PDB file of C-alpha atoms and ligand atoms in Angstrom:
ATOM      1  CA  MET F1199      11.069  14.643   0.384  1.00  0.00           C
ATOM      2  CA  LYS F1200       9.345  13.264   3.992  1.00  0.00           C
ATOM      3  CA  HIS F1201       6.415  11.374   4.289  1.00  0.00           C
ATOM      4  CA  ILE F1202       2.842  12.884   5.545  1.00  0.00           C
ATOM      5  CA  SER F1203       0.552  10.391   6.632  1.00  0.00           C
ATOM      6  CA  VAL F1204      -2.950  10.411   5.397  1.00  0.00           C
ATOM      7  CA  MET F1205      -6.339  11.333   7.298  1.00  0.00           C
ATOM      8  CA  THR F1206      -4.969  10.739  10.699  1.00  0.00           C
ATOM      9  CA  ARG F1207      -7.554  11.908  12.560  1.00  0.00           C
ATOM     10  CA  GLU F1208     -10.179  10.156  10.986  1.00  0.00           C
ATOM     11  CA  ILE F1209      -8.049   6.911  11.706  1.00  0.00           C
ATOM     12  CA  LEU F1210      -7.735   7.598  15.165  1.00  0.00           C
ATOM     13  CA  GLU F1211     -10.995   8.490  15.460  1.00  0.00           C
ATOM     14  CA  HIS F1212     -12.619   5.820  13.856  1.00  0.00           C
ATOM     15  CA  ALA F1213     -10.371   3.246  15.674  1.00  0.00           C
ATOM     16  CA  ARG F1214     -11.885   4.786  19.163  1.00  0.00           C
ATOM     17  CA  ILE F1215      -8.345   4.279  20.356  1.00  0.00           C
ATOM     18  CA  THR F1216      -8.328   4.918  23.988  1.00  0.00           C
ATOM     19  CA  THR F1217      -5.503   4.371  26.992  1.00  0.00           C
ATOM     20  CA  LYS F1218      -6.134   0.787  27.252  1.00  0.00           C
ATOM     21  CA  SER F1219      -6.512  -0.310  23.335  1.00  0.00           C
ATOM     22  CA  ARG F1220      -4.119  -3.015  21.487  1.00  0.00           C
ATOM     23  CA  VAL F1221      -3.462  -1.426  18.170  1.00  0.00           C
ATOM     24  CA  ILE F1222      -1.987  -3.754  15.662  1.00  0.00           C
ATOM     25  CA  ASP F1223       0.066  -1.110  12.549  1.00  0.00           C
ATOM     26  CA  GLY F1224       0.428  -2.854   9.687  1.00  0.00           C
ATOM     27  CA  THR F1225       1.900  -1.059   7.487  1.00  0.00           C
ATOM     28  CA  LEU F1226       3.040   0.616   9.415  1.00  0.00           C
ATOM     29  CA  GLY F1227       5.768   2.946   6.875  1.00  0.00           C
ATOM     30  CA  SER F1228       7.578   5.867   8.256  1.00  0.00           C
ATOM     31  CA  GLY F1229       6.036   5.257  11.138  1.00  0.00           C
ATOM     32  CA  GLY F1230       3.497   8.810  11.168  1.00  0.00           C
ATOM     33  CA  HIS F1231       0.181   6.761  12.164  1.00  0.00           C
ATOM     34  CA  SER F1232       1.765   4.361  14.774  1.00  0.00           C
ATOM     35  CA  ARG F1233       3.039   7.370  17.011  1.00  0.00           C
ATOM     36  CA  GLU F1234       0.174   9.121  16.608  1.00  0.00           C
ATOM     37  CA  ILE F1235      -1.433   6.141  18.062  1.00  0.00           C
ATOM     38  CA  ALA F1236       1.251   5.187  20.572  1.00  0.00           C
ATOM     39  CA  LYS F1237       0.662   8.546  22.583  1.00  0.00           C
ATOM     40  CA  ARG F1238      -2.320   8.403  23.381  1.00  0.00           C
ATOM     41  CA  LEU F1239      -1.657   4.514  25.176  1.00  0.00           C
ATOM     42  CA  GLY F1240      -1.854   4.545  28.619  1.00  0.00           C
ATOM     43  CA  THR F1241       0.199   1.521  30.479  1.00  0.00           C
ATOM     44  CA  THR F1242      -1.759  -1.107  29.368  1.00  0.00           C
ATOM     45  CA  GLY F1243      -1.729  -0.412  26.179  1.00  0.00           C
ATOM     46  CA  VAL F1244       0.051  -2.274  23.440  1.00  0.00           C
ATOM     47  CA  LEU F1245       0.682  -1.579  19.686  1.00  0.00           C
ATOM     48  CA  VAL F1246       2.110  -3.717  17.287  1.00  0.00           C
ATOM     49  CA  CYS F1247       4.044  -2.481  13.991  1.00  0.00           C
ATOM     50  CA  ILE F1248       3.858  -4.648  11.064  1.00  0.00           C
ATOM     51  CA  ASP F1249       5.569  -4.157   8.124  1.00  0.00           C
ATOM     52  CA  ARG F1250       6.827  -6.586   5.100  1.00  0.00           C
ATOM     53  CA  ASP F1251      10.254  -3.289   3.933  1.00  0.00           C
ATOM     54  CA  ALA F1252      13.072  -5.148   6.513  1.00  0.00           C
ATOM     55  CA  GLN F1253      14.578  -0.787   5.763  1.00  0.00           C
ATOM     56  CA  SER F1254      11.146   0.876   7.201  1.00  0.00           C
ATOM     57  CA  LEU F1255      10.483  -1.035   9.900  1.00  0.00           C
ATOM     58  CA  ALA F1256      14.679  -0.558  11.121  1.00  0.00           C
ATOM     59  CA  ARG F1257      14.321   3.059  10.497  1.00  0.00           C
ATOM     60  CA  VAL F1258      11.754   4.243  12.936  1.00  0.00           C
ATOM     61  CA  GLN F1259      12.516   1.277  15.369  1.00  0.00           C
ATOM     62  CA  GLU F1260      16.119   3.396  15.272  1.00  0.00           C
ATOM     63  CA  GLN F1261      14.289   6.806  16.090  1.00  0.00           C
ATOM     64  CA  GLY F1262      12.121   4.767  18.243  1.00  0.00           C
ATOM     65  CA  ILE F1263       7.897   5.093  18.949  1.00  0.00           C
ATOM     66  CA  THR F1264       7.095   7.509  22.364  1.00  0.00           C
ATOM     67  CA  CYS F1265       3.996   5.641  24.550  1.00  0.00           C
ATOM     68  CA  ARG F1266       3.890   4.555  27.499  1.00  0.00           C
ATOM     69  CA  GLY F1267       2.546   0.939  27.225  1.00  0.00           C
ATOM     70  CA  ILE F1268       4.473  -1.728  25.202  1.00  0.00           C
ATOM     71  CA  VAL F1269       5.561  -1.431  21.281  1.00  0.00           C
ATOM     72  CA  HIS F1270       6.317  -4.411  18.966  1.00  0.00           C
ATOM     73  CA  TYR F1271       8.010  -4.022  16.037  1.00  0.00           C
ATOM     74  CA  ILE F1272       7.915  -6.907  13.646  1.00  0.00           C
ATOM     75  CA  HIS F1273       8.370  -7.491  10.225  1.00  0.00           C
ATOM     76  CA  GLY F1274       6.803  -9.196   7.551  1.00  0.00           C
ATOM     77  CA  ASN F1275       3.550  -9.337   5.426  1.00  0.00           C
ATOM     78  CA  PHE F1276       0.117  -8.437   7.336  1.00  0.00           C
ATOM     79  CA  VAL F1277      -1.490 -11.269   5.532  1.00  0.00           C
ATOM     80  CA  ASP F1278       0.880 -13.575   7.921  1.00  0.00           C
ATOM     81  CA  ALA F1279      -0.285 -11.313  10.702  1.00  0.00           C
ATOM     82  CA  HIS F1280      -2.396 -14.066  12.200  1.00  0.00           C
ATOM     83  CA  GLU F1281       0.837 -16.325  13.074  1.00  0.00           C
ATOM     84  CA  LEU F1282       3.366 -12.869  13.598  1.00  0.00           C
ATOM     85  CA  VAL F1283       1.369 -11.517  16.402  1.00  0.00           C
ATOM     86  CA  PRO F1284       2.776 -11.820  19.941  1.00  0.00           C
ATOM     87  CA  PRO F1285       0.630 -13.266  21.437  1.00  0.00           C
ATOM     88  CA  ILE F1286       0.960  -9.993  25.133  1.00  0.00           C
ATOM     89  CA  ALA F1287      -2.447 -10.504  27.579  1.00  0.00           C
ATOM     90  CA  GLY F1288      -5.041 -12.460  25.642  1.00  0.00           C
ATOM     91  CA  ASP F1289      -4.913 -13.189  21.309  1.00  0.00           C
ATOM     92  CA  LEU F1290      -7.394 -10.820  20.431  1.00  0.00           C
ATOM     93  CA  TRP F1291      -7.500  -6.958  19.722  1.00  0.00           C
ATOM     94  CA  ASP F1292      -9.392  -3.691  19.209  1.00  0.00           C
ATOM     95  CA  ALA F1293      -8.092  -1.975  16.192  1.00  0.00           C
ATOM     96  CA  ILE F1294      -6.314  -3.235  12.808  1.00  0.00           C
ATOM     97  CA  ILE F1295      -4.994  -0.289  10.404  1.00  0.00           C
ATOM     98  CA  LEU F1296      -3.595  -0.868   6.192  1.00  0.00           C
ATOM     99  CA  ASP F1297      -2.128   2.323   5.013  1.00  0.00           C
ATOM    100  CA  LEU F1298      -1.791   0.360   1.897  1.00  0.00           C
ATOM    101  CA  GLY F1299       0.992   1.215  -1.011  1.00  0.00           C
ATOM    102  CA  TRP F1300       4.838   3.178  -0.346  1.00  0.00           C
ATOM    103  CA  SER F1301       5.858   5.467   1.528  1.00  0.00           C
ATOM    104  CA  MET F1302       7.234   9.213   0.437  1.00  0.00           C
ATOM    105  CA  ASP F1303      10.637   7.237   1.879  1.00  0.00           C
ATOM    106  CA  GLN F1304      10.713   4.188  -0.345  1.00  0.00           C
ATOM    107  CA  PHE F1305       9.411   6.057  -3.356  1.00  0.00           C
ATOM    108  CA  ALA F1306      12.678   8.783  -3.110  1.00  0.00           C
ATOM    109  CA  ASP F1307      14.559   6.045  -2.212  1.00  0.00           C
ATOM    110  CA  PRO F1308      16.129   5.624  -6.094  1.00  0.00           C
ATOM    111  CA  ASN F1309      17.712   1.660  -5.186  1.00  0.00           C
ATOM    112  CA  ARG F1310      13.974   1.085  -5.403  1.00  0.00           C
ATOM    113  CA  GLY F1311      12.341   1.897  -8.657  1.00  0.00           C
ATOM    114  CA  PHE F1312       8.828   3.243  -6.845  1.00  0.00           C
ATOM    115  CA  SER F1313       8.930   7.151  -8.604  1.00  0.00           C
ATOM    116  CA  PHE F1314       9.051   7.448 -12.532  1.00  0.00           C
ATOM    117  CA  MET F1315      10.938  10.767 -11.320  1.00  0.00           C
ATOM    118  CA  VAL F1316      13.852   9.262  -9.551  1.00  0.00           C
ATOM    119  CA  ASP F1317      16.310   7.318 -12.049  1.00  0.00           C
ATOM    120  CA  GLY F1318      17.381   3.985 -10.169  1.00  0.00           C
ATOM    121  CA  GLU F1319      17.316   0.831 -10.929  1.00  0.00           C
ATOM    122  CA  LEU F1320      13.780  -1.209 -11.741  1.00  0.00           C
ATOM    123  CA  ASP F1321      12.799  -2.736  -8.590  1.00  0.00           C
ATOM    124  CA  MET F1322       9.405  -1.758  -7.021  1.00  0.00           C
ATOM    125  CA  ARG F1323      10.186  -4.975  -4.136  1.00  0.00           C
ATOM    126  CA  LEU F1324       8.572  -3.633  -0.533  1.00  0.00           C
ATOM    127  CA  ASP F1325      10.118  -5.798   0.905  1.00  0.00           C
ATOM    128  CA  TYR F1326      13.751  -4.933  -0.679  1.00  0.00           C
ATOM    129  CA  PRO F1327      15.958  -7.041  -1.304  1.00  0.00           C
ATOM    130  CA  GLY F1328      13.989  -9.792  -0.971  1.00  0.00           C
ATOM    131  CA  ILE F1329      13.176 -12.821  -3.500  1.00  0.00           C
ATOM    132  CA  GLY F1330      12.368 -11.242  -7.252  1.00  0.00           C
ATOM    133  CA  PRO F1331      11.061 -11.010  -9.239  1.00  0.00           C
ATOM    134  CA  THR F1332      12.012  -7.733  -9.762  1.00  0.00           C
ATOM    135  CA  ALA F1333       9.895  -5.247 -12.398  1.00  0.00           C
ATOM    136  CA  ARG F1334      12.844  -5.286 -14.373  1.00  0.00           C
ATOM    137  CA  GLU F1335      12.241  -8.462 -14.353  1.00  0.00           C
ATOM    138  CA  ILE F1336       8.151  -8.550 -15.149  1.00  0.00           C
ATOM    139  CA  ILE F1337       9.318  -5.835 -18.349  1.00  0.00           C
ATOM    140  CA  ALA F1338      12.122  -8.313 -19.282  1.00  0.00           C
ATOM    141  CA  GLU F1339      10.457 -11.661 -19.623  1.00  0.00           C
ATOM    142  CA  TYR F1340       6.835 -11.138 -20.148  1.00  0.00           C
ATOM    143  CA  SER F1341       5.453 -11.624 -23.294  1.00  0.00           C
ATOM    144  CA  GLU F1342       3.891  -8.706 -25.317  1.00  0.00           C
ATOM    145  CA  ARG F1343       0.332  -9.702 -24.342  1.00  0.00           C
ATOM    146  CA  ASP F1344       0.748 -10.470 -20.204  1.00  0.00           C
ATOM    147  CA  LEU F1345       2.335  -7.178 -20.580  1.00  0.00           C
ATOM    148  CA  ALA F1346      -0.947  -5.421 -22.288  1.00  0.00           C
ATOM    149  CA  ASP F1347      -2.958  -7.326 -19.450  1.00  0.00           C
ATOM    150  CA  LEU F1348      -0.732  -6.296 -17.040  1.00  0.00           C
ATOM    151  CA  PHE F1349      -1.136  -2.647 -18.338  1.00  0.00           C
ATOM    152  CA  TYR F1350      -4.436  -2.692 -18.431  1.00  0.00           C
ATOM    153  CA  ASN F1351      -5.894  -4.930 -15.734  1.00  0.00           C
ATOM    154  CA  LEU F1352      -3.706  -3.610 -12.572  1.00  0.00           C
ATOM    155  CA  ALA F1353      -4.317   0.087 -13.891  1.00  0.00           C
ATOM    156  CA  ASP F1354      -6.781   0.706 -16.485  1.00  0.00           C
ATOM    157  CA  GLU F1355      -4.387   2.117 -18.832  1.00  0.00           C
ATOM    158  CA  ARG F1356      -6.187   2.619 -21.647  1.00  0.00           C
ATOM    159  CA  ASN F1357      -2.523   2.446 -23.796  1.00  0.00           C
ATOM    160  CA  SER F1358      -1.709  -0.692 -23.418  1.00  0.00           C
ATOM    161  CA  ARG F1359      -1.501  -2.182 -26.011  1.00  0.00           C
ATOM    162  CA  ALA F1360       1.101   0.353 -28.231  1.00  0.00           C
ATOM    163  CA  ILE F1361       3.081   0.391 -24.886  1.00  0.00           C
ATOM    164  CA  ALA F1362       3.520  -2.778 -24.335  1.00  0.00           C
ATOM    165  CA  ARG F1363       4.336  -3.382 -28.217  1.00  0.00           C
ATOM    166  CA  ALA F1364       6.419  -0.785 -27.567  1.00  0.00           C
ATOM    167  CA  ILE F1365       8.568  -2.146 -24.657  1.00  0.00           C
ATOM    168  CA  VAL F1366       8.708  -5.845 -26.514  1.00  0.00           C
ATOM    169  CA  MET F1367      10.386  -3.250 -29.745  1.00  0.00           C
ATOM    170  CA  HIS F1368      13.177  -2.029 -27.394  1.00  0.00           C
ATOM    171  CA  ARG F1369      13.772  -4.642 -25.675  1.00  0.00           C
ATOM    172  CA  LYS F1370      15.346  -6.187 -29.043  1.00  0.00           C
ATOM    173  CA  HIS F1371      17.702  -4.166 -28.981  1.00  0.00           C
ATOM    174  CA  HIS F1372      18.236  -1.872 -25.470  1.00  0.00           C
ATOM    175  CA  PRO F1373      17.471  -3.688 -22.017  1.00  0.00           C
ATOM    176  CA  ILE F1374      15.132  -1.826 -19.869  1.00  0.00           C
ATOM    177  CA  ILE F1375      16.666  -1.814 -16.453  1.00  0.00           C
ATOM    178  CA  THR F1376      16.094   1.512 -15.552  1.00  0.00           C
ATOM    179  CA  THR F1377      12.732   4.135 -13.931  1.00  0.00           C
ATOM    180  CA  PHE F1378      14.184   6.486 -16.467  1.00  0.00           C
ATOM    181  CA  ASP F1379      14.557   3.260 -19.255  1.00  0.00           C
ATOM    182  CA  LEU F1380      11.504   2.736 -19.011  1.00  0.00           C
ATOM    183  CA  VAL F1381       9.496   6.074 -18.812  1.00  0.00           C
ATOM    184  CA  ARG F1382      11.414   7.061 -22.239  1.00  0.00           C
ATOM    185  CA  VAL F1383       9.752   4.186 -24.152  1.00  0.00           C
ATOM    186  CA  VAL F1384       6.176   5.281 -22.938  1.00  0.00           C
ATOM    187  CA  GLU F1385       6.523   8.290 -23.404  1.00  0.00           C
ATOM    188  CA  THR F1386       7.418   7.079 -27.605  1.00  0.00           C
ATOM    189  CA  VAL F1387       3.493   5.862 -27.417  1.00  0.00           C
ATOM    190  CA  SER F1388       1.640   7.877 -24.785  1.00  0.00           C
ATOM    191  CA  LYS F1389       1.423  11.542 -24.005  1.00  0.00           C
ATOM    192  CA  ARG F1390       1.412  13.213 -20.679  1.00  0.00           C
ATOM    193  CA  TYR F1391      -3.235  13.240 -19.584  1.00  0.00           C
ATOM    194  CA  GLY F1392      -3.783  16.677 -17.937  1.00  0.00           C
ATOM    195  CA  LYS F1393      -1.849  16.703 -14.983  1.00  0.00           C
ATOM    196  CA  THR F1394      -1.047  12.831 -15.080  1.00  0.00           C
ATOM    197  CA  HIS F1395       2.233  11.541 -16.149  1.00  0.00           C
ATOM    198  CA  PRO F1396       2.061   9.243 -19.253  1.00  0.00           C
ATOM    199  CA  ALA F1397       4.168   6.412 -16.795  1.00  0.00           C
ATOM    200  CA  THR F1398       2.328   6.800 -14.155  1.00  0.00           C
ATOM    201  CA  LYS F1399       0.596   4.001 -15.059  1.00  0.00           C
ATOM    202  CA  VAL F1400       2.302   1.551 -15.669  1.00  0.00           C
ATOM    203  CA  PHE F1401       4.515   2.107 -12.771  1.00  0.00           C
ATOM    204  CA  GLN F1402       1.512   1.758 -10.850  1.00  0.00           C
ATOM    205  CA  ALA F1403       0.322  -2.430 -12.288  1.00  0.00           C
ATOM    206  CA  LEU F1404       3.833  -3.377 -11.877  1.00  0.00           C
ATOM    207  CA  ARG F1405       4.212  -2.042  -8.542  1.00  0.00           C
ATOM    208  CA  ILE F1406       0.962  -4.043  -7.587  1.00  0.00           C
ATOM    209  CA  ALA F1407       1.932  -7.667 -10.098  1.00  0.00           C
ATOM    210  CA  VAL F1408       5.652  -6.971  -8.317  1.00  0.00           C
ATOM    211  CA  ASN F1409       3.934  -6.871  -4.499  1.00  0.00           C
ATOM    212  CA  HIS F1410       0.571  -8.963  -5.262  1.00  0.00           C
ATOM    213  CA  GLU F1411      -0.264  -6.074  -3.796  1.00  0.00           C
ATOM    214  CA  LEU F1412      -4.283  -7.481  -4.782  1.00  0.00           C
ATOM    215  CA  SER F1413      -3.967 -11.242  -3.688  1.00  0.00           C
ATOM    216  CA  ASP F1414      -2.611  -9.561  -0.314  1.00  0.00           C
ATOM    217  CA  ILE F1415      -5.334  -7.370   0.698  1.00  0.00           C
ATOM    218  CA  LEU F1416      -7.993 -10.406   0.044  1.00  0.00           C
ATOM    219  CA  SER F1417      -5.802 -12.947   2.986  1.00  0.00           C
ATOM    220  CA  GLY F1418      -5.326 -10.005   4.898  1.00  0.00           C
ATOM    221  CA  LEU F1419      -8.604  -9.019   5.445  1.00  0.00           C
ATOM    222  CA  GLU F1420      -9.582 -12.276   6.111  1.00  0.00           C
ATOM    223  CA  ASN F1421      -6.811 -13.366   8.621  1.00  0.00           C
ATOM    224  CA  MET F1422      -7.198 -10.183   9.836  1.00  0.00           C
ATOM    225  CA  ILE F1423     -10.513 -10.233  10.926  1.00  0.00           C
ATOM    226  CA  GLN F1424      -9.447 -13.279  13.666  1.00  0.00           C
ATOM    227  CA  LEU F1425      -7.492 -10.975  15.194  1.00  0.00           C
ATOM    228  CA  LEU F1426     -10.501  -8.054  16.128  1.00  0.00           C
ATOM    229  CA  ALA F1427     -11.760  -8.931  19.553  1.00  0.00           C
ATOM    230  CA  PRO F1428     -15.617  -8.575  19.159  1.00  0.00           C
ATOM    231  CA  GLY F1429     -16.677  -5.100  18.318  1.00  0.00           C
ATOM    232  CA  GLY F1430     -13.133  -4.088  17.489  1.00  0.00           C
ATOM    233  CA  ARG F1431     -12.370  -2.533  13.924  1.00  0.00           C
ATOM    234  CA  LEU F1432     -10.218  -2.544  10.545  1.00  0.00           C
ATOM    235  CA  LEU F1433      -9.713   0.640   9.405  1.00  0.00           C
ATOM    236  CA  VAL F1434      -8.379  -0.140   4.812  1.00  0.00           C
ATOM    237  CA  LEU F1435      -6.864   2.753   3.402  1.00  0.00           C
ATOM    238  CA  THR F1436      -6.596   2.885  -0.640  1.00  0.00           C
ATOM    239  CA  PHE F1437      -5.037   4.773  -3.088  1.00  0.00           C
ATOM    240  CA  HIS F1438      -6.602   4.006  -6.101  1.00  0.00           C
ATOM    241  CA  SER F1439      -9.843   2.768  -7.571  1.00  0.00           C
ATOM    242  CA  ILE F1440      -8.733  -0.751  -8.438  1.00  0.00           C
ATOM    243  CA  GLU F1441      -7.554  -1.153  -4.044  1.00  0.00           C
ATOM    244  CA  ASP F1442     -10.350   0.449  -3.039  1.00  0.00           C
ATOM    245  CA  ARG F1443     -12.989  -2.026  -5.386  1.00  0.00           C
ATOM    246  CA  ILE F1444     -11.545  -5.959  -4.081  1.00  0.00           C
ATOM    247  CA  VAL F1445     -11.542  -3.915  -0.429  1.00  0.00           C
ATOM    248  CA  LYS F1446     -15.264  -3.158  -1.028  1.00  0.00           C
ATOM    249  CA  GLN F1447     -16.495  -6.608  -2.317  1.00  0.00           C
ATOM    250  CA  GLU F1448     -14.049  -8.458   0.284  1.00  0.00           C
ATOM    251  CA  CYS F1449     -16.333  -6.154   3.309  1.00  0.00           C
ATOM    252  CA  ALA F1450     -19.697  -7.747   1.087  1.00  0.00           C
ATOM    253  CA  ARG F1451     -18.379 -10.624   1.206  1.00  0.00           C
ATOM    254  CA  LEU F1452     -17.026 -10.623   4.974  1.00  0.00           C
ATOM    255  CA  ALA F1453     -20.436  -8.925   5.966  1.00  0.00           C
ATOM    256  CA  GLN F1454     -22.768 -11.484   3.696  1.00  0.00           C
ATOM    257  CA  ASN F1455     -21.118 -14.181   6.189  1.00  0.00           C
ATOM    258  CA  GLY F1456     -22.090 -12.938   9.315  1.00  0.00           C
ATOM    259  CA  LEU F1457     -18.084 -12.348  10.569  1.00  0.00           C
ATOM    260  CA  VAL F1458     -18.443  -8.282  10.092  1.00  0.00           C
ATOM    261  CA  LYS F1459     -20.100  -5.077  10.125  1.00  0.00           C
ATOM    262  CA  VAL F1460     -19.552  -3.043   7.809  1.00  0.00           C
ATOM    263  CA  ILE F1461     -19.402   1.191   9.132  1.00  0.00           C
ATOM    264  CA  THR F1462     -18.491   2.600   5.354  1.00  0.00           C
ATOM    265  CA  LYS F1463     -21.250   2.463   3.849  1.00  0.00           C
ATOM    266  CA  LYS F1464     -19.494   4.299   0.992  1.00  0.00           C
ATOM    267  CA  PRO F1465     -15.851   5.234   1.751  1.00  0.00           C
ATOM    268  CA  ILE F1466     -14.432   8.114   3.880  1.00  0.00           C
ATOM    269  CA  PRO F1467     -12.872  10.921   1.916  1.00  0.00           C
ATOM    270  CA  PRO F1468      -9.681  13.349   2.831  1.00  0.00           C
ATOM    271  CA  THR F1469     -10.925  16.598   3.792  1.00  0.00           C
ATOM    272  CA  THR F1470     -10.607  19.131   0.835  1.00  0.00           C
ATOM    273  CA  GLU F1471      -8.118  21.354   2.775  1.00  0.00           C
ATOM    274  CA  GLU F1472      -6.392  17.717   3.245  1.00  0.00           C
ATOM    275  CA  GLN F1473      -6.231  17.146  -0.055  1.00  0.00           C
ATOM    276  CA  ARG F1474      -5.009  20.347  -0.728  1.00  0.00           C
ATOM    277  CA  THR F1475      -2.228  20.409   2.148  1.00  0.00           C
ATOM    278  CA  ASN F1476      -0.882  16.934   1.285  1.00  0.00           C
ATOM    279  CA  SER F1477      -0.919  16.187  -2.521  1.00  0.00           C
ATOM    280  CA  ARG F1478      -0.182  12.509  -2.212  1.00  0.00           C
ATOM    281  CA  SER F1479      -4.063  12.393   0.294  1.00  0.00           C
ATOM    282  CA  ARG F1480      -6.296  13.570  -3.192  1.00  0.00           C
ATOM    283  CA  SER F1481      -7.419   9.745  -4.476  1.00  0.00           C
ATOM    284  CA  ALA F1482      -7.389   8.572  -0.951  1.00  0.00           C
ATOM    285  CA  LEU F1483     -10.148   6.584   0.602  1.00  0.00           C
ATOM    286  CA  LEU F1484     -10.459   4.817   3.697  1.00  0.00           C
ATOM    287  CA  ARG F1485     -13.072   1.519   5.024  1.00  0.00           C
ATOM    288  CA  ILE F1486     -13.651   0.558   8.296  1.00  0.00           C
ATOM    289  CA  ILE F1487     -16.373  -3.038   9.169  1.00  0.00           C
ATOM    290  CA  GLU F1488     -16.516  -3.725  12.565  1.00  0.00           C
ATOM    291  CA  LYS F1489     -16.113  -7.474  13.883  1.00  0.00           C
ATOM    292  CA  ILE F1490     -19.529  -9.412  14.958  1.00  0.00           C
TER     293      ILE F1490
HETATM  294  C1  SAM M 510       1.434   3.920   3.523  1.00  0.00           C
HETATM  295  S1  SAM M 510       3.229   3.455   3.895  1.00  0.00           S
HETATM  296  C2  SAM M 510       2.615   3.787   4.940  1.00  0.00           C
HETATM  297  C3  SAM M 510       2.499   4.520   5.976  1.00  0.00           C
HETATM  298  C4  SAM M 510       2.008   4.775   7.760  1.00  0.00           C
HETATM  299  N1  SAM M 510       0.721   4.461   7.993  1.00  0.00           N
HETATM  300  C5  SAM M 510       2.341   6.509   8.076  1.00  0.00           C
HETATM  301  O1  SAM M 510       2.022   6.848   8.810  1.00  0.00           O
HETATM  302  O2  SAM M 510       4.388   6.886   8.061  1.00  0.00           O
HETATM  303  C6  SAM M 510       2.292   1.604   3.194  1.00  0.00           C
HETATM  304  C7  SAM M 510       3.600   0.753   4.517  1.00  0.00           C
HETATM  305  O3  SAM M 510       3.077  -0.809   4.059  1.00  0.00           O
HETATM  306  C8  SAM M 510       3.998  -1.512   4.344  1.00  0.00           C
HETATM  307  N2  SAM M 510       3.503  -2.529   2.940  1.00  0.00           N
HETATM  308  C9  SAM M 510       2.578  -2.341   1.934  1.00  0.00           C
HETATM  309  N3  SAM M 510       2.241  -3.784   1.562  1.00  0.00           N
HETATM  310  C10 SAM M 510       2.417  -4.967   3.135  1.00  0.00           C
HETATM  311  C11 SAM M 510       2.527  -6.014   2.694  1.00  0.00           C
HETATM  312  N4  SAM M 510       1.363  -6.361   2.636  1.00  0.00           N
HETATM  313  N5  SAM M 510       2.444  -6.164   4.274  1.00  0.00           N
HETATM  314  C12 SAM M 510       3.039  -4.889   5.721  1.00  0.00           C
HETATM  315  N6  SAM M 510       3.444  -4.060   5.199  1.00  0.00           N
HETATM  316  C13 SAM M 510       2.955  -3.845   4.135  1.00  0.00           C
HETATM  317  C14 SAM M 510       5.127  -0.640   2.965  1.00  0.00           C
HETATM  318  O4  SAM M 510       5.934  -1.246   2.247  1.00  0.00           O
HETATM  319  C15 SAM M 510       5.201   0.737   3.536  1.00  0.00           C
HETATM  320  O5  SAM M 510       6.250   0.547   3.916  1.00  0.00           O
END
């Protein structure tokens, strides 16, 4: 399943890419946004591509990104961008893009364990094969109460207690090792809700926990702002309400502290046409802040 980049037109427009732009793509993924940005850069343009997943970075680097300017690839977490990004022709940047979550390349890989639709090891680390804990370790080691809190707090899972109880009962006799092991346990207590698979929120919560995604957003935004030139923009694309709420609150806090101006009072959704043609875009929301 090929990754289709989300809201590319809106990102290019609001990032105000010109031939001279200096841009950081903090979530390179399959490189879709970066390739479009790179096409628009001239010889003085600079693009830095970051991903915490060494495999994703290597895949795009191998294919190459065509650009008349300079392209740098950095393996690491965007939270550390202020330390990782080399000072190229001055320190400040015109635009930074964060497209949160995972790419379809990661999702479809059975070794990664992100998808309840693909059987594979319950891993879920974006920095694969980095250090733990993996989703499998969380499922094996957390108490019933901690599991319930995790599903409720990180994914608004209404059936969190019953799911946590079922997991703890099941693991007493059978280890939960694969994605399908976990799906089968969730299915004993949760039924499909409309089109939504019963394990959707459990998988979402585990992915967020394994990759400490929420705390990374908070530190990432604060650190990334330091890299922007006055008038430079940070664009953040989120895919679920908890992520969006955190981005919204953090943007408001940075604005209150006089560091940025909020460009999107309301987040920008994808067009109806994009939602129709790329189902992954349906929950996307784009928020933008500008450095003062
Ligand atoms: C949705 S994909 C990006 C897709 C990309 N914009 C495109 O058009 O192909 C998200 C990517 O961000 C990476 N990622 C997620 N959190 C990260 C973080 N804190 N630091 C660096 N990369 C991160 C993931 O490994 C994944 O490859």
